[in-house]
Amino acid sequence: EVQLVDSGGGLVQPGGSLRLSCSASGFTFSIYAMHWVRQGPGKRLEWISAISTTGDSTFYADSVKGRFTISRDNSNNTLYLRMSSLRSDDTAVYYCVKVTSNNWYDYWGQGTLVTVSS
Amino acid sequence: DIVMTQSPESLTVSLGERATINCKSSQSVFFSSNNKNYLAWYQQKPGQPPKVLIYWASTRESGVPDRFSGSGSGTDFTLTISSLQAEDVAVYYCQQYFSTPVFTFGQGTKLEI
């Protein structure tokens, strides 16, 4: 059974940093691209970052470029999102997502809530 | 980025009746080389992550009831629930996966009974 377990969220002050993790199991993690998607309160789902199978290629939405860093550890089946210079509009539930070979999302983590507030 | 616009934003349908949700993309998501539309539909119930229902605009994911169907091509798409059940109360999102890797979503349609 495919499982994605998101963790690392919490309350952080504006300007602070946080690292999210996504532990994957039930599939061959190293052969699938992975994405992070977030959902702010009352907002639509927003793609924020993607990483290739090897981690050599990474992509970011303009809203997080230069502040967030995606990475992966294929030996430990874990996806990461390092977030810095956090702002109030980064408050959201963050989901890690498995991407099929044809690019739609077939599995989602349960989400981890990040609240940026003083 | 490709902008996805759904209508209506909310919808109230009686049990057993048909529900129709529309999705329009700001540019075509049809890829002529494989004759496929890069459009997916997701269902999100309260407190849960989204779940894929439909991909390639009209292909049902394994395990999805056949009352869910997708149609459309190019820039205009529709999700239809043929006979609404109580468990179908959710928010529905369309998503384009044409412009790799920036996969944009519609704003969501809240379906109620």
Short mmCIF file of C-alpha atoms in Angstrom, two decimals, chain A residues 7-83:
data_model
loop_
_atom_site.label_atom_id
_atom_site.label_comp_id
_atom_site.label_asym_id
_atom_site.label_seq_id
_atom_site.Cartn_x
_atom_site.Cartn_y
_atom_site.Cartn_z
CA SER A 7 5.51 15.96 8.99
CA GLY A 8 7.36 19.00 10.28
CA GLY A 9 4.67 21.64 10.23
CA GLY A 10 3.94 23.98 13.10
CA LEU A 11 3.75 27.57 14.25
CA VAL A 12 6.62 29.80 13.14
CA GLN A 13 7.21 33.52 13.32
CA PRO A 14 7.46 35.67 10.20
CA GLY A 15 10.98 35.47 8.82
CA GLY A 16 11.51 32.06 10.38
CA SER A 17 12.39 28.70 8.89
CA LEU A 18 10.95 25.21 8.89
CA ARG A 19 11.75 21.89 7.23
CA LEU A 20 8.97 19.60 6.10
CA SER A 21 9.49 15.90 5.52
CA CYS A 22 7.51 13.31 3.60
CA SER A 23 8.23 9.67 4.31
CA ALA A 24 7.23 7.40 1.43
CA SER A 25 6.51 3.68 1.42
CA GLY A 26 4.77 1.06 -0.67
CA PHE A 27 6.35 2.02 -3.99
CA THR A 28 9.77 2.46 -5.57
CA PHE A 29 10.35 6.04 -4.46
CA SER A 30 13.46 6.61 -6.56
CA ILE A 31 11.70 6.24 -9.94
CA TYR A 32 8.98 8.85 -9.43
CA ALA A 33 9.08 12.63 -9.53
CA MET A 34 7.61 14.23 -6.42
CA HIS A 35 5.88 17.55 -5.86
CA TRP A 36 4.78 19.76 -2.99
CA VAL A 37 1.32 21.34 -3.17
CA ARG A 38 -0.15 23.68 -0.60
CA GLN A 39 -3.62 24.89 0.30
CA GLY A 40 -4.02 28.15 2.17
CA PRO A 41 -7.16 28.84 4.21
CA GLY A 42 -10.02 29.32 1.79
CA LYS A 43 -7.66 29.15 -1.18
CA ARG A 44 -7.26 26.86 -4.14
CA LEU A 45 -4.63 24.15 -4.32
CA GLU A 46 -1.30 25.66 -5.35
CA TRP A 47 1.63 23.77 -6.85
CA ILE A 48 4.82 25.07 -5.25
CA SER A 49 7.72 22.77 -6.06
CA ALA A 50 8.83 19.71 -8.01
CA ILE A 51 11.87 17.46 -8.03
CA SER A 52 13.06 14.91 -10.55
CA THR A 53 13.70 11.27 -9.72
CA THR A 54 17.40 11.82 -9.04
CA GLY A 55 17.03 15.24 -7.46
CA ASP A 56 19.15 16.84 -10.17
CA SER A 57 16.29 18.99 -11.43
CA THR A 58 14.16 21.18 -9.19
CA PHE A 59 11.42 23.68 -9.95
CA TYR A 60 9.60 26.32 -7.93
CA ALA A 61 6.57 28.53 -8.15
CA ASP A 62 7.39 32.23 -8.32
CA SER A 63 5.72 32.68 -4.93
CA VAL A 64 8.39 30.58 -3.17
CA LYS A 65 11.43 30.84 -5.47
CA GLY A 66 14.56 31.79 -3.58
CA ARG A 67 12.99 30.98 -0.20
CA PHE A 68 12.08 27.29 -0.43
CA THR A 69 14.34 24.35 -1.33
CA ILE A 70 13.09 20.91 -2.32
CA SER A 71 15.29 17.85 -1.94
CA ARG A 72 15.03 14.11 -1.66
CA ASP A 73 16.90 11.20 -0.11
CA ASN A 74 16.25 8.14 -2.25
CA SER A 75 18.16 5.88 0.12
CA ASN A 76 15.68 6.74 2.88
CA ASN A 77 12.58 7.25 0.71
CA THR A 78 12.10 10.77 2.01
CA LEU A 79 11.15 14.07 0.39
CA TYR A 80 11.97 17.40 2.00
CA LEU A 81 10.96 21.02 1.74
CA ARG A 82 13.17 23.56 3.43
CA MET A 83 11.28 26.82 3.93
#
